[in-house]
Coordinates of C-alpha atoms in Angstrom, one line a residue:
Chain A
X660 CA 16.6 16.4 -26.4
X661 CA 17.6 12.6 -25.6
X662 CA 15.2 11.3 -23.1
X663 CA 14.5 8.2 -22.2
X664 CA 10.6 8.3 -21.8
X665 CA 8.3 5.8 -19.4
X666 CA 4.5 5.7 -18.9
X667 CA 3.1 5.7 -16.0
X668 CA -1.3 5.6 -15.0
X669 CA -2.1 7.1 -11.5
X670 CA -3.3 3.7 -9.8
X671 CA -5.0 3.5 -6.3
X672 CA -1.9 3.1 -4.8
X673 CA -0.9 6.3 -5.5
X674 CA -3.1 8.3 -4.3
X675 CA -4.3 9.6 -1.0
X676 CA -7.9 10.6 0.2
X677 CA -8.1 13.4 -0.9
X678 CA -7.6 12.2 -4.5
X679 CA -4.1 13.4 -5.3
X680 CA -0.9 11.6 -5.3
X681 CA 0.8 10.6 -2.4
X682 CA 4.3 13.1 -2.6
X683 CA 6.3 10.0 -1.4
X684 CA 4.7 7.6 -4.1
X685 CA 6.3 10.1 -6.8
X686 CA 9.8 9.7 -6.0
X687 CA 8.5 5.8 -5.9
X688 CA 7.9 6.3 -9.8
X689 CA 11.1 8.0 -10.3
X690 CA 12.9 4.8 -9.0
X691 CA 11.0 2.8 -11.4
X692 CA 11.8 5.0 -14.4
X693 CA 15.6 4.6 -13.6
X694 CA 15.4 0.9 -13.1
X695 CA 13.8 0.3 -16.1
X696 CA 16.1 2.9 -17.8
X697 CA 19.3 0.8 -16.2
X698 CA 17.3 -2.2 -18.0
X699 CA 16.0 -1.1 -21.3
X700 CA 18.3 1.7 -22.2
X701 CA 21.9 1.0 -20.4
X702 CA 21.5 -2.9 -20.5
X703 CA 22.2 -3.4 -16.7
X704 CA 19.7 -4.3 -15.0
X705 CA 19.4 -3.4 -10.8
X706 CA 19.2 -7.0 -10.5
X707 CA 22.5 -7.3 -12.0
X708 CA 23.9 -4.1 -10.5
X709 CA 23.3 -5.3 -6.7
X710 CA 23.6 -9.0 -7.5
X711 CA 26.4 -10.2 -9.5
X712 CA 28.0 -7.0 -9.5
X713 CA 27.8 -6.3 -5.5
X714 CA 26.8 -2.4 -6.3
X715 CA 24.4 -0.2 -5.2
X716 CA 23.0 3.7 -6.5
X717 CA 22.1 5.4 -3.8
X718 CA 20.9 9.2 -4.2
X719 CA 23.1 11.6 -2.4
X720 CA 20.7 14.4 -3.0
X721 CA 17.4 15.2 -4.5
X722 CA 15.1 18.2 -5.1
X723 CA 11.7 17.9 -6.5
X724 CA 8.9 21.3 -7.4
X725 CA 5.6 20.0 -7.6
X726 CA 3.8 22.6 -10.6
X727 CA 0.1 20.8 -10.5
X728 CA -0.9 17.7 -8.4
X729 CA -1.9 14.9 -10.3
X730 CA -5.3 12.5 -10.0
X731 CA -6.4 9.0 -10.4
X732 CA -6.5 7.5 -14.0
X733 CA -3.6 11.0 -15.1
X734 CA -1.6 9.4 -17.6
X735 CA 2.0 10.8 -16.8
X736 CA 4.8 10.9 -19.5
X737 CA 8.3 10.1 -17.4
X738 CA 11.2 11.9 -19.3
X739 CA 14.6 11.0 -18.0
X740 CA 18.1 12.8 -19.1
X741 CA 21.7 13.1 -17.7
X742 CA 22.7 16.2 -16.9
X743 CA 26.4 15.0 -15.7
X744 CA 28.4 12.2 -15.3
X745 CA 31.4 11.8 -13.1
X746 CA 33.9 9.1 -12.0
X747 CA 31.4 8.1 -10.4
X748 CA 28.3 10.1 -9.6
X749 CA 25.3 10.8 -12.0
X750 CA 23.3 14.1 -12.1
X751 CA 19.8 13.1 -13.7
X752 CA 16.7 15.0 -14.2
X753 CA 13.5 13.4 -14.0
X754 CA 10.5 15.4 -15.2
X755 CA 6.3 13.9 -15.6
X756 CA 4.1 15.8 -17.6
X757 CA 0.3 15.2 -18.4
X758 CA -0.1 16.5 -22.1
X759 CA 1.5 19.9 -21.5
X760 CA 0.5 19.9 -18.0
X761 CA 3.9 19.9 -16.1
X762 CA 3.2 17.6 -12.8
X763 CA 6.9 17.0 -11.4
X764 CA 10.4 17.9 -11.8
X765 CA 13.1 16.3 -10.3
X766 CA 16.6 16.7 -10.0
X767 CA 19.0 14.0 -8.2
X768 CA 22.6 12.8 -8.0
X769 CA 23.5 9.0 -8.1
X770 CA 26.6 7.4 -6.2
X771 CA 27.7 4.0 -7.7
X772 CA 28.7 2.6 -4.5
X773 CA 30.2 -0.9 -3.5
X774 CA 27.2 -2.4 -1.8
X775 CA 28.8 -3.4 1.4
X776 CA 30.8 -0.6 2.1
X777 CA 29.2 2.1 0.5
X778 CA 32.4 3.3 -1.1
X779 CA 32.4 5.3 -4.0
X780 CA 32.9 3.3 -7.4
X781 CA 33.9 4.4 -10.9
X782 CA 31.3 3.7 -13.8
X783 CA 31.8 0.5 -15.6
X784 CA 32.7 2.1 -19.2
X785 CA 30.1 0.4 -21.5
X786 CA 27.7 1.8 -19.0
X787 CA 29.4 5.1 -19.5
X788 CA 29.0 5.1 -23.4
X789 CA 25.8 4.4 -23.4
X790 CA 24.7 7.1 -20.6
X791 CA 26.2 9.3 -23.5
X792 CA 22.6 8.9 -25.7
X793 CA 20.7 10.5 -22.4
X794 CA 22.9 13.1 -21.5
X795 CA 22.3 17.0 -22.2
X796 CA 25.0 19.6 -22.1
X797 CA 24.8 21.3 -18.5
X798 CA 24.0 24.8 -20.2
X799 CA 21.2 23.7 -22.2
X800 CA 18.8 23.5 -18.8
X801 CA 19.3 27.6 -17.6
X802 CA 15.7 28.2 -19.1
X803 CA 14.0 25.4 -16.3
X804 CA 13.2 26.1 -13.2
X805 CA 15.1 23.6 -11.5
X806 CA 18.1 23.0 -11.9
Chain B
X1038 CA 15.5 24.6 18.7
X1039 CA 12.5 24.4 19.3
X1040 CA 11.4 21.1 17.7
X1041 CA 8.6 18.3 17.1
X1042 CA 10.5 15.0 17.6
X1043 CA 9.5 11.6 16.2
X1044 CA 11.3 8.4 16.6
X1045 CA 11.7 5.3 14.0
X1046 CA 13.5 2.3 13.8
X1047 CA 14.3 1.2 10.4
X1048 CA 12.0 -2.0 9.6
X1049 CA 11.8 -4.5 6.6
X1050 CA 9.5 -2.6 4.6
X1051 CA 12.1 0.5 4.8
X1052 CA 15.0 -1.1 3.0
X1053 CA 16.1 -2.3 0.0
X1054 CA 18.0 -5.7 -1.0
X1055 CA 21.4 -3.9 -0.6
X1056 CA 20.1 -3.3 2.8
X1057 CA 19.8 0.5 3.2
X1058 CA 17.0 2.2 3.4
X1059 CA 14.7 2.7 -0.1
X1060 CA 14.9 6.8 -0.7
X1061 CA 10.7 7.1 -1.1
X1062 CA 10.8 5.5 2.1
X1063 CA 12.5 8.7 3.9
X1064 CA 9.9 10.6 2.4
X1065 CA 7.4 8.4 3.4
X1066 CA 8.9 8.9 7.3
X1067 CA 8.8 12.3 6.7
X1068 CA 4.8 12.3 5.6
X1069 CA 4.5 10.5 8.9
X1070 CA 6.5 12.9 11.0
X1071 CA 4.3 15.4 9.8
X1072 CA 0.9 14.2 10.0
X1073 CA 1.7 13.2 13.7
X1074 CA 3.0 16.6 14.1
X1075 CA -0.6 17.9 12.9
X1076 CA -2.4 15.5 15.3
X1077 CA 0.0 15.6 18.3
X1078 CA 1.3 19.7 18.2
X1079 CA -0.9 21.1 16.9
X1080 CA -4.4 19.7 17.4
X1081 CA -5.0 19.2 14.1
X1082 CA -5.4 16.0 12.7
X1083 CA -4.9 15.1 9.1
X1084 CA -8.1 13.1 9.3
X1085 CA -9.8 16.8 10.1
X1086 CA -8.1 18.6 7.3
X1087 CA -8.8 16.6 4.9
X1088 CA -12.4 15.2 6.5
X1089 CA -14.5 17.9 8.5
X1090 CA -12.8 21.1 7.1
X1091 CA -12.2 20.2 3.3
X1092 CA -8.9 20.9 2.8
X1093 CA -5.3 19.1 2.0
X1094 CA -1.5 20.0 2.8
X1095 CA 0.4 18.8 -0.4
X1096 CA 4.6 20.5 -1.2
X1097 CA 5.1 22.1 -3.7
X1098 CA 8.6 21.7 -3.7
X1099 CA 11.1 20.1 -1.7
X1100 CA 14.6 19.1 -1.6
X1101 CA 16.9 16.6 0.9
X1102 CA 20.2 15.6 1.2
X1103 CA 21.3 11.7 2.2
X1104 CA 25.1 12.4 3.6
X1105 CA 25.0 8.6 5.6
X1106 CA 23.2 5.7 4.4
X1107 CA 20.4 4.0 6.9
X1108 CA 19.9 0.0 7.2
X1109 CA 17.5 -1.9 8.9
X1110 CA 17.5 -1.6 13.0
X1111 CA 18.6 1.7 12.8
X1112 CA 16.7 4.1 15.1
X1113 CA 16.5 7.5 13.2
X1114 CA 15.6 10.6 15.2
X1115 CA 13.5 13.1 13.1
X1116 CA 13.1 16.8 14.1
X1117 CA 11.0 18.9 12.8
X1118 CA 11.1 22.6 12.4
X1119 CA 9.4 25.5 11.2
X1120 CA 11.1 28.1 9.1
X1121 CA 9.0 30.4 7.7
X1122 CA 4.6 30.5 7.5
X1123 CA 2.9 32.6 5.3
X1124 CA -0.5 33.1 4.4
X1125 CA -1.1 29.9 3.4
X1126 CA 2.4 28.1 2.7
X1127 CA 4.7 26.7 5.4
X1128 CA 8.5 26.2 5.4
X1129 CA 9.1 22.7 7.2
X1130 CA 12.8 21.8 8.1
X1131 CA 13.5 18.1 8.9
X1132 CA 16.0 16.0 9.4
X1133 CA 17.2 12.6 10.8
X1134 CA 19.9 11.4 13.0
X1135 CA 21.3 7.9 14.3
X1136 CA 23.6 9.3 17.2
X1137 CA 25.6 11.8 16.2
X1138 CA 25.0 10.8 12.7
X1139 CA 23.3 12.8 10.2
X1140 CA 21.3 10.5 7.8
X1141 CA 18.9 12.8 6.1
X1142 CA 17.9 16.9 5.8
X1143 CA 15.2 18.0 4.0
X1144 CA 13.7 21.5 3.4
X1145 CA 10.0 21.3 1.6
X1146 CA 7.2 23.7 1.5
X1147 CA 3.7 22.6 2.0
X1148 CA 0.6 24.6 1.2
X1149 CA -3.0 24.5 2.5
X1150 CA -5.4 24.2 -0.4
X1151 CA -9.4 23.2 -0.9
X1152 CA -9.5 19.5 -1.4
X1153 CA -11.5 20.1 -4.4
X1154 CA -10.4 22.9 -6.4
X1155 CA -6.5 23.0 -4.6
X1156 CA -7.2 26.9 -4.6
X1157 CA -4.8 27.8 -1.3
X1158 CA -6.3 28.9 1.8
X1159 CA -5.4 31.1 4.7
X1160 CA -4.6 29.2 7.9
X1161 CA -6.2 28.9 10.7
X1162 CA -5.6 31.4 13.2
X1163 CA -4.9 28.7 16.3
X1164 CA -2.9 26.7 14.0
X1165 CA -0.7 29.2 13.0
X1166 CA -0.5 30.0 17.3
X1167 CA 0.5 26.5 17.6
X1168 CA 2.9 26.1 14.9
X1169 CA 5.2 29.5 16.2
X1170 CA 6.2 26.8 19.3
X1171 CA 8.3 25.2 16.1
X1172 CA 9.5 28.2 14.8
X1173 CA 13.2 29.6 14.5
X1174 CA 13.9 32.8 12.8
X1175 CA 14.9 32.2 8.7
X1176 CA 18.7 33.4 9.7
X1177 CA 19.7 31.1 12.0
X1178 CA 19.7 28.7 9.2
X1179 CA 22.9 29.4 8.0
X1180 CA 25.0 27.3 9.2
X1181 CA 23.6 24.0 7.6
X1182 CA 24.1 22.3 4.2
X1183 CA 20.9 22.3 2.9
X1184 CA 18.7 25.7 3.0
Chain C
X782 CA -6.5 -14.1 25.7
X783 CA -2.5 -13.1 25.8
X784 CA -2.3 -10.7 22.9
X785 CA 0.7 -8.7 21.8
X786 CA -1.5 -5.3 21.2
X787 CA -0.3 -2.7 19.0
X788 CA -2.2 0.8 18.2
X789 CA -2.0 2.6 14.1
X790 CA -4.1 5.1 13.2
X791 CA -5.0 5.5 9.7
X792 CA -2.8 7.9 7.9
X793 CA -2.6 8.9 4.2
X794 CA -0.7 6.7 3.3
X795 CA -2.9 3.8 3.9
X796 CA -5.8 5.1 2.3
X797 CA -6.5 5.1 -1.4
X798 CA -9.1 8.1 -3.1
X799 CA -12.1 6.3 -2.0
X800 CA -11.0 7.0 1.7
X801 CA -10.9 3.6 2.7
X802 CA -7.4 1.5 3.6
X803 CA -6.1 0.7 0.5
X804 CA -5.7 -3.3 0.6
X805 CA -2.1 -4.1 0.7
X806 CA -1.7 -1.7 3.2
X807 CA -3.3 -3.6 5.8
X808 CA -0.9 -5.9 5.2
X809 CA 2.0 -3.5 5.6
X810 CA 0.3 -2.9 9.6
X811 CA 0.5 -7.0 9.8
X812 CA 4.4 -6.8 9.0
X813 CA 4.7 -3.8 11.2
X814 CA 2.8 -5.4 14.0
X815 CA 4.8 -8.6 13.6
X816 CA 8.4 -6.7 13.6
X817 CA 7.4 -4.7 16.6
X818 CA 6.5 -8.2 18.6
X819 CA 9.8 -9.8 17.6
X820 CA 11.6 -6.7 19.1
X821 CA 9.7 -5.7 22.0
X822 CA 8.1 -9.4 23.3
X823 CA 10.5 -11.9 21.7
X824 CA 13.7 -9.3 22.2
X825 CA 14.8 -10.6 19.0
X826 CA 14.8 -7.6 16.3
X827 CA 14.2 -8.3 12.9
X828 CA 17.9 -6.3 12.3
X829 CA 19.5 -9.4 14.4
X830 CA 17.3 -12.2 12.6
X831 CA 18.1 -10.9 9.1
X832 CA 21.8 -9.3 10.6
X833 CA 23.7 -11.5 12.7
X834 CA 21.3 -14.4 12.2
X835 CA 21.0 -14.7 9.1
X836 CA 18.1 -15.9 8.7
X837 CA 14.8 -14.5 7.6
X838 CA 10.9 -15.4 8.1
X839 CA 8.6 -15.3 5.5
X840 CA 5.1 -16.2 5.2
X841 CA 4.1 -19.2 3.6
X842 CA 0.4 -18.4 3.3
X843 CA -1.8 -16.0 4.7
X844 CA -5.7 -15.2 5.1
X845 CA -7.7 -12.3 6.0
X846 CA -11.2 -11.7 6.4
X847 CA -12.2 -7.6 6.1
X848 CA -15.7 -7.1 7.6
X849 CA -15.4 -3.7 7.5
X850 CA -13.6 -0.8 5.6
X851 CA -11.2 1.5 8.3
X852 CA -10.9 5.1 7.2
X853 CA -8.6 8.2 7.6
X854 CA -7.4 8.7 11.3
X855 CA -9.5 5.3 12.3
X856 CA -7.4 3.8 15.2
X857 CA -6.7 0.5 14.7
X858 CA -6.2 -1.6 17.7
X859 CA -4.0 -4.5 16.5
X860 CA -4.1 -7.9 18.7
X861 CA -1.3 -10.8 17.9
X862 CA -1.5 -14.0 19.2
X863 CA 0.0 -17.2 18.4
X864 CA -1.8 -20.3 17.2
X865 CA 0.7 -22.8 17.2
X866 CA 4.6 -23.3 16.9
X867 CA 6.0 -26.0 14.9
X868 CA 9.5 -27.0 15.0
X869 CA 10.7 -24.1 12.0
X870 CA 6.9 -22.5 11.2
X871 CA 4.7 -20.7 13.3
X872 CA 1.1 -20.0 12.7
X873 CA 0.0 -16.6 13.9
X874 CA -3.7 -14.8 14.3
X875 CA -3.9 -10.8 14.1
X876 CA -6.9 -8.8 14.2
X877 CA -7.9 -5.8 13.9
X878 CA -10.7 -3.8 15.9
X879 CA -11.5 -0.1 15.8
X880 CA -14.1 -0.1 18.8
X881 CA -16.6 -2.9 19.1
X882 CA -15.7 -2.8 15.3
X883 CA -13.9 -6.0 13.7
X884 CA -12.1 -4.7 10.7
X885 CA -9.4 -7.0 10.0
X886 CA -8.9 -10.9 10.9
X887 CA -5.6 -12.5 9.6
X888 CA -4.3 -16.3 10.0
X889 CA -0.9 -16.7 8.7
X890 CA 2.4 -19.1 8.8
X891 CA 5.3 -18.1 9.1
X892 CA 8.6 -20.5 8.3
X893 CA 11.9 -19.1 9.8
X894 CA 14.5 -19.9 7.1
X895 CA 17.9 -19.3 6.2
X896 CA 18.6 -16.7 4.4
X897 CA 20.6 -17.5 1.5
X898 CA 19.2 -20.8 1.0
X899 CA 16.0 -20.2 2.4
X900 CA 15.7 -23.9 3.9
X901 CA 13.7 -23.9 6.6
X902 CA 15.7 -23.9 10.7
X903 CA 14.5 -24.4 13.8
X904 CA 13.6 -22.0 16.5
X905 CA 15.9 -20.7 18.8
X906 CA 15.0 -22.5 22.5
X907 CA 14.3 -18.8 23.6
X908 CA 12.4 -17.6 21.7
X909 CA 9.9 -20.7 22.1
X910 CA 10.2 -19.7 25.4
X911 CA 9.0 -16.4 24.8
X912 CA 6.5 -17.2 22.2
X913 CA 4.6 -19.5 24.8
X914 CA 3.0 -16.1 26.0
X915 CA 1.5 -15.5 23.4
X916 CA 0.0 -19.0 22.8
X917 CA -3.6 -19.7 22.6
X918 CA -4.9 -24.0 22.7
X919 CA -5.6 -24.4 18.7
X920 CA -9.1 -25.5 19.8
X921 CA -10.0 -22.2 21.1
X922 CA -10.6 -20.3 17.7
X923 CA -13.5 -22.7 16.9
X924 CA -16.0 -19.9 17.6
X925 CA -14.4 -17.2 15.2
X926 CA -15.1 -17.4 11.6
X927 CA -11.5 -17.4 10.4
X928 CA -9.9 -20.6 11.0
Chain D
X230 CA -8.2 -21.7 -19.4
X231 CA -9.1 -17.6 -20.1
X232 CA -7.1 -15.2 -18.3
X233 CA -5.8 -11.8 -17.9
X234 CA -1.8 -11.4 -18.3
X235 CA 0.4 -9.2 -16.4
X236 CA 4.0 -9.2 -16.6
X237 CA 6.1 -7.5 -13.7
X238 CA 9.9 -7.8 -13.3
X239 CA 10.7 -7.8 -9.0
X240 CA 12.3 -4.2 -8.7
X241 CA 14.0 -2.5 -5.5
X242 CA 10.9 -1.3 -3.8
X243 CA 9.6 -4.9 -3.7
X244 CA 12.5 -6.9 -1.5
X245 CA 13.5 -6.7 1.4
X246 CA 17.0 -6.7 2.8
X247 CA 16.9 -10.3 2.7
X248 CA 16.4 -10.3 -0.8
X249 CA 13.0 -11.6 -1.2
X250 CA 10.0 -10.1 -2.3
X251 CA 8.4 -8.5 1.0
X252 CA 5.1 -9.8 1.5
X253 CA 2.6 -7.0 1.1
X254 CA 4.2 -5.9 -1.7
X255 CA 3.0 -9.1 -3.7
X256 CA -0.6 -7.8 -2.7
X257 CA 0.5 -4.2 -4.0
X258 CA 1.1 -6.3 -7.5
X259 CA -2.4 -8.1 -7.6
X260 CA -4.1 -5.0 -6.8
X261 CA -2.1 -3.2 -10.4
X262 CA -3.1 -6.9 -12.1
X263 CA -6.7 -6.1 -11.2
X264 CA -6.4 -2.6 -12.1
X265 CA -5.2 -3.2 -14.9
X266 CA -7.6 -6.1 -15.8
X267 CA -10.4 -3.2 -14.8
X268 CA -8.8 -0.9 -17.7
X269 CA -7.8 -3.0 -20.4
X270 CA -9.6 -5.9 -20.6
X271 CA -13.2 -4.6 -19.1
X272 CA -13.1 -1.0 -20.6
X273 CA -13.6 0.1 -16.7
X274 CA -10.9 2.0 -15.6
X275 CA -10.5 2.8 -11.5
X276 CA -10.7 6.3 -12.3
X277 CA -14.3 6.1 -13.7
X278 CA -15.3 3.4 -11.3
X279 CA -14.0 5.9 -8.1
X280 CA -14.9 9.4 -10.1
X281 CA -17.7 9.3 -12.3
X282 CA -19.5 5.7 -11.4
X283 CA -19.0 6.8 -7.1
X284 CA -18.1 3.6 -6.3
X285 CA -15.1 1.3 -5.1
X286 CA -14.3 -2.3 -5.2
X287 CA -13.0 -3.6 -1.8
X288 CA -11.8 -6.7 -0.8
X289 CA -13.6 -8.7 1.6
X290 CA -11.5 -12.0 1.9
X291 CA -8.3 -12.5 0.5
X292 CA -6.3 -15.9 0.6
X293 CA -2.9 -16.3 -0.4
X294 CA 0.0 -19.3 -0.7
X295 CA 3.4 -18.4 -1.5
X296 CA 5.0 -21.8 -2.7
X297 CA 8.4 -20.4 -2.9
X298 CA 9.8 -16.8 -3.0
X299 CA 10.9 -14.6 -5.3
X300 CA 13.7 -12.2 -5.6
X301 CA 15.1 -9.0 -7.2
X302 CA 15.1 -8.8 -11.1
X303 CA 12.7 -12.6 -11.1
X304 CA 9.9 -12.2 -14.2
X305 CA 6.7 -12.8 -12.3
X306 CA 3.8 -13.9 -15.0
X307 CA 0.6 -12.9 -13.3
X308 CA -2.6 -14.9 -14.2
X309 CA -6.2 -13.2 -13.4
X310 CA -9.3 -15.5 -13.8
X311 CA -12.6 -15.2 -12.5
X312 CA -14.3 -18.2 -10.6
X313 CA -17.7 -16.6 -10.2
X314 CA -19.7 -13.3 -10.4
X315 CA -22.6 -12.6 -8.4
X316 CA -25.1 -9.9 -7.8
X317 CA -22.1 -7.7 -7.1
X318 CA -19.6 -10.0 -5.6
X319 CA -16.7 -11.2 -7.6
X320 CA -14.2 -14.2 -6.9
X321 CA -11.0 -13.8 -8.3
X322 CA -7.8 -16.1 -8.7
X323 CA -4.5 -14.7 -9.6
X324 CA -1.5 -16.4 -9.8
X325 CA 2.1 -15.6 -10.1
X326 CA 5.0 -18.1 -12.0
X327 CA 8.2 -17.2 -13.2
X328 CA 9.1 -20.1 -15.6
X329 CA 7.3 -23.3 -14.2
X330 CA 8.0 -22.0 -10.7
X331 CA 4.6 -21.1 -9.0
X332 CA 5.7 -18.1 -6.5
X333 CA 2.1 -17.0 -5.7
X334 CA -1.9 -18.2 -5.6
X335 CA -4.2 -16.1 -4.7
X336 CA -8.3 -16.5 -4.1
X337 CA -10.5 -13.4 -3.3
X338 CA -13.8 -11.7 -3.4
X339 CA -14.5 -8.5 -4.4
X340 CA -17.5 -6.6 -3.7
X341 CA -18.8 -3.5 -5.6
X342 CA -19.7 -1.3 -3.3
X343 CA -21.2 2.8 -3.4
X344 CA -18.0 4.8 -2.7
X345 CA -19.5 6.7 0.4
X346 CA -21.9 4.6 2.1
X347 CA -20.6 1.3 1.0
X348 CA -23.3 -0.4 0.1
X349 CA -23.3 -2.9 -2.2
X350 CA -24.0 -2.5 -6.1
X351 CA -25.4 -4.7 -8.9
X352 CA -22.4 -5.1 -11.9
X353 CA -23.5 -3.0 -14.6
X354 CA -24.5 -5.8 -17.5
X355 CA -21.7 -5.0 -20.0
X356 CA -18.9 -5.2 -17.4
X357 CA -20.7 -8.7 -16.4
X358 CA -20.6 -9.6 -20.3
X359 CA -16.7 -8.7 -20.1
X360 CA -16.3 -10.1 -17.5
X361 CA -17.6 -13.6 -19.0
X362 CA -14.3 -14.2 -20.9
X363 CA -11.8 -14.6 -18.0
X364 CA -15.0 -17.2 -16.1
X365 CA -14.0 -20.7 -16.0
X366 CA -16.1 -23.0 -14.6
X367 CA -16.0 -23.2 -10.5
X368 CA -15.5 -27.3 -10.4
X369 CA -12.8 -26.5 -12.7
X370 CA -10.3 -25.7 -9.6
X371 CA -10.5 -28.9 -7.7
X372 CA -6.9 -29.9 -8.9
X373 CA -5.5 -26.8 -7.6
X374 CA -3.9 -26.4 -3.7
X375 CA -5.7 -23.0 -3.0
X376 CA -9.5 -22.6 -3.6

C-alpha cells in the first residue's frame, strides 16, 4: 500500500498529567503529517496553498478510534493514504502505530476552498497526478475498522 | 434538551492564517467544555479524577462534522449532551453554534480508566446521578446528521 | 494598584506528564489574558484590530520570572496592568498568583503594527484613553524583582 | 561557536490570522529544540528524565526578543548553546534566523528538579560532560542584544 509515512516522538507537549496524550494534540499531528505531505510528496507547500495561491483545506468531517493511548518518548509511525479524490474534496486516512501497536486511526475529508470565500475549488491537476501515488482503491479498506 | 452550556469566543490562538478556526482547536474547545462540565455539573473536577481518585477520562473514538467555518470573534455556543452511560463508558454529544449557525457536531465516547494501568472502571454512583440531568434518550437522536 | 484581573484554572491542557504547567502554556494564559482586556476594558476586540483595523500587535520582547510551578485545577489569578504607553508600543506587567503564591511574573512590549507591512502605528486616542486605567507610575515597580 | 541545530518550517498551527507566528507558539518550538537537544545530543531523552530518572526540568526565567516576525512556510534555523551549568541550574540561549534574518533570542535557566517534590537535583556527571560541548564561554555574549 502507498503511504506516505512521517515520524513523530511523544514530546511534553503532548501529553497530559496523567501521562497520555492529549486527544486534541493528535489531530494536531495529523495536520502536521498533511502539511508536510503537501510539501514533500505533492510539492505544494501550505505556505504556497494559502499564500500565493489564496486557498485553504479545511476538514469537513473527521472520525478518529483511539485502539491504545500513547506515552512520553512512544515513537509513532504516521501512515497517510487517499482513499478518494473528487473535483474537489479529498478522503484521507491517517493511521499511527507504535511497532504493531495500533495507537490512532483517522479518517477525514478535505475541501480545497478559496480562502476568502470558502467556496469550493477544483484540484489544481499536477496536484491531482501526484495524489495518484497515495491513493488506495476504496474496496481495498473493508477489512479496517474505520472506514 | 437537557444541556451543559459553555460559551467561547474565537481568539488568536484559535485560528489559522486563512483566518478560520485551526480543526485541533475545536477539539481542544471541546476538552474544555468537558472538563468544566466535570467541575461545574457534576462536582467532579478533573483535578480529582486524575489527582485524589487515580483515574483518567480518555475517547476512544470520536467523530465531528464542520458544516460552517469559524473565524476569529466569533462567539460559538457549545452544548453538551449525554447519550448513552454504561458501566464505565459515556456517549457525549456536542456541538457548536454562532446564531442559528451550526459550526461543529461531534459524537465521542470517553471511558473511565486507572491512570496507571488504563484498565476501565465503573463509575461513581453520584456521578452517574449527576450526569442523567444531561441525558436524552438514544432515539431522539435521529433527526441529526451526525449520530 | 488598577489591575485588569482575570481567573484560569489549570486544565489538562496546560499541564505536561510531570503535572506541572507545561512552559509555553503560560504563555498561551498571557495572550488569553491580553485578548480578554482588549475586549472587555479597552472595547476594542482583537477580531476588530486584526478585522476592520487591520492592524495587529505583537510582542517585541517578553520576560517572565516562575517562582513556582502551578498544577492541575490550580486557580490562577491573573493581574494586568500597564507600565507605560509609547506613541505605537506599550509595555505591559502580568502576574500570576494562586493564593499568597506568586507563580508567574511577566514584563512585556507590545508594538501595534500594521498588518501587512507590519510598520509600526500609533494608538487610537481612545484607546489611550482607556488604557490610562490601567496605568501604574514606571517608578512604582522598583520593589518587585522583575523590572 | 558550539551549538545544537534544529530546523523547523512555520506550519498552520503556529500563525495567527494575521499571519505571523503567534507568540507562545515560538516558546512551544524552544521547548522541542531542547527536547530534542535532551535526546540527541545528550543521550537523555524526556521520557527517561520524567519516567525512570523522576524528575523534570522547569523553567525558572525565561527572556525573549523577537527582532522581526516570522510567517507561514519561513525556515526558522534554531541555535541552542549553553552559557553556564551549575549545581543543577542550566542557562540556555537559543536563537532563531531564517537566512541572516534574526526572528528570535532567547536567554533562560533551567533547573533540574525531583518530579514530585521539586526539589532541586545535582546533573548526573556524564550529562554535565555532554553538556560541555554546546558551553561557550559566558564573557563571550557581550556583543550580543539579549543576555
Amino acid at each position: 500500500m502507498p503511504a506516505y509515512r512521517f515520524v513523530h516522538d511523544v514530546m511534553l507537549r503532548d501529553c497530559e498529567p496523567s501521562g497520555i496524550v492529549y486527544l486534541p494534540r493528535y489531530f494536531d499531528m495529523v495536520h502536521v503529517v498533511i502539511e508536510n505531505w503537501l510539501d514533500e510528496a505533492l510539492d505544494w507547500p501550505m505556505g504556497q496553498v494559502q499564500g500565493r495561491d489564496g486557498l485553504c483545506l479545511p476538514f469537513v468531517d473527521i472520525k478518529a478510534e483511539f485502539p491504545a493511548p500513547s506515552r512520553l518518548g512512544d515513537r509513532l509511525t504516521w501512515d497517510l493514504t487517499v482513499r478518494d479524490i473528487g473535483r474537489s474534496s479529498m478522503q484521507l486516512r491517517i493511521m499511527a502505530t507504535t511497532g504493531a501497536d495500533s495507537r490512532v486511526s483517522v479518517a477525514g475529508t478535505l475541501v480545497l476552498s478559496e480562502a476568502i470565500a470558502l467556496r469550493t475549488r477544483r484540484w489544481p491537476e499536477q496536484v491531482v497526478e501526484r495524489v495518484k501515488d497515495y491513493m488506495i482503491s476504496p474496496g481495498s479498506l473493508a477489512e479496517t475498522a474505520l472506514q
